[in-house]
Structures are given as C-alpha cells and as structure tokens.
mmCIF file of C-alpha atoms in Angstrom:
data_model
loop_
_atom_site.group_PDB
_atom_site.id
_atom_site.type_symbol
_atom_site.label_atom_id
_atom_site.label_comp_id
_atom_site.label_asym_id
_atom_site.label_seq_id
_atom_site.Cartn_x
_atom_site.Cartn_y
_atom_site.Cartn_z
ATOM 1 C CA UNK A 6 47.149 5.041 -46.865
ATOM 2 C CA UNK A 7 44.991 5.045 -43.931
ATOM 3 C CA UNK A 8 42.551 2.269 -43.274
ATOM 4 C CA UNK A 9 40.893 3.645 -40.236
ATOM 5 C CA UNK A 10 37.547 4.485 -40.307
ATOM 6 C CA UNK A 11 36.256 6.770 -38.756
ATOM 7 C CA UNK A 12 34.034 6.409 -36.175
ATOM 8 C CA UNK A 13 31.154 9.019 -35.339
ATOM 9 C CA UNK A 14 30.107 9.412 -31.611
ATOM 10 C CA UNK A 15 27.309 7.178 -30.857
ATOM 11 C CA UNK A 16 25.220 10.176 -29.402
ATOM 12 C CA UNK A 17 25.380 11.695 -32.954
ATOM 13 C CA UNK A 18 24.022 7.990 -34.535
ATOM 14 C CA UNK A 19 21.816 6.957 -31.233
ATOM 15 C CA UNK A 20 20.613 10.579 -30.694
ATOM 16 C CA UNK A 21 17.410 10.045 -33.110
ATOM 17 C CA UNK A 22 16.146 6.984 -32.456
ATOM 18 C CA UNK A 23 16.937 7.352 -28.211
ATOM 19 C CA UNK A 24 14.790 10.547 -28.489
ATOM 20 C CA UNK A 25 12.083 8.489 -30.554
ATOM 21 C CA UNK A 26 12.228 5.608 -28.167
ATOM 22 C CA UNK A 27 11.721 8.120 -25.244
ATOM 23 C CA UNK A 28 8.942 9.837 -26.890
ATOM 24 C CA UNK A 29 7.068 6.347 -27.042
ATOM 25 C CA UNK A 30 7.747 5.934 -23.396
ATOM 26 C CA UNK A 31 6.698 9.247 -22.224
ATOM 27 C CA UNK A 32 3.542 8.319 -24.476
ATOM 28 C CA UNK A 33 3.136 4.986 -22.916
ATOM 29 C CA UNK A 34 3.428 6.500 -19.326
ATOM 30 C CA UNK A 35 1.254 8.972 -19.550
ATOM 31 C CA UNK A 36 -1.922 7.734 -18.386
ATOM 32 C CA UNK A 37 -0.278 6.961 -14.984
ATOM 33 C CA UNK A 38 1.059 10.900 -14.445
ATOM 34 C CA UNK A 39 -0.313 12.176 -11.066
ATOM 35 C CA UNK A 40 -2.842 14.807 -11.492
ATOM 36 C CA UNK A 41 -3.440 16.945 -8.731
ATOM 37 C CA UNK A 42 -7.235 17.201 -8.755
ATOM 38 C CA UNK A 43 -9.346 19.889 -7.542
ATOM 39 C CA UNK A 44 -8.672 22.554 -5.282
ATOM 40 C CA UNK A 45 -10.135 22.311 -2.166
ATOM 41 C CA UNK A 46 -10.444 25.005 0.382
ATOM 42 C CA UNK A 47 -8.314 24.647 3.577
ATOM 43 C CA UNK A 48 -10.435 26.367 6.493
ATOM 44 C CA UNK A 49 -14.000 26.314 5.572
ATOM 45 C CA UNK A 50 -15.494 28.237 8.723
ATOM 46 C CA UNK A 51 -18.632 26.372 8.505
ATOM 47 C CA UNK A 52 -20.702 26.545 12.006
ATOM 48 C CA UNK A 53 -22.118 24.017 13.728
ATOM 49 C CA UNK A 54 -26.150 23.367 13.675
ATOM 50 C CA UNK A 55 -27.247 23.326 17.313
ATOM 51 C CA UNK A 56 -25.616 22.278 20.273
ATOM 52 C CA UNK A 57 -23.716 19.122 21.150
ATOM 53 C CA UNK A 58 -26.672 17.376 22.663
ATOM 54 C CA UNK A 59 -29.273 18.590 19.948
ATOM 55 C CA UNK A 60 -26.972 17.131 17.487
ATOM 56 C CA UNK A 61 -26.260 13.647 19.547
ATOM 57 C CA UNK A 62 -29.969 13.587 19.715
ATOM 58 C CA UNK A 63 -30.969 14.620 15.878
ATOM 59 C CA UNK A 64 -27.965 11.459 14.962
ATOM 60 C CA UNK A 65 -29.805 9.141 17.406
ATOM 61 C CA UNK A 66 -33.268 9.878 15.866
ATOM 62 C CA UNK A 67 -31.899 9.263 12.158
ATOM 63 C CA UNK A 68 -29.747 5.799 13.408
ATOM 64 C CA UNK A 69 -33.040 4.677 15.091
ATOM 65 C CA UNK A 70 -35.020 4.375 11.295
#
C-alpha cells in the first residue's frame, strides 16, 4: 500500500490565480504606460519673416510695451 500522495506541479495549482494576480497588476499599472503622443513633423521648412535685423528690431519693439 502506498501512502504517497501525489503531488501536482505547482504551475498546474498556481497557474490560475498567478495569471489573475498579474491581470490585477497589469490593471493597476496601466495608467502609468508611456504613450507616445502626437506625431510631429521633423523638418518643417518654414521661412523666415524678414531679415535678421528687421526681426531684432520687430522683437525690440514688442519687449519695449
């Protein structure tokens, strides 16, 4: 007569309640996932109003107020 028991692998007994437990962790963490935010556009080829000293003067003019 054998009095063993016999033992089932812990991943078999732990497997439902580890995947529950990292369900509620991924739920927790969620709010504080990176999110990339908009796209912004790398070379945006927009051309200078004036020339250097019209636009030294124009920030000059507007500081002055």
């Amino acid at each position: 007569m054998d009095t063993t028991q016999e033992k089932k692998p812990t991943s078999a007994v732990d497997g439902g309640r580890m995947k529950e437990m990292a369900d509620d962790v991924k739920q927790k963490f969620q709010a504080f996932t990176a999110n990339p935010g908009p796209a912004i556009k790398q070379d945006l080829n927009v051309p200078e109003e004036g020339t250097k000293e019209e636009r030294r003067a124009k920030a000059a003019e507007l500081n002055s107020k």
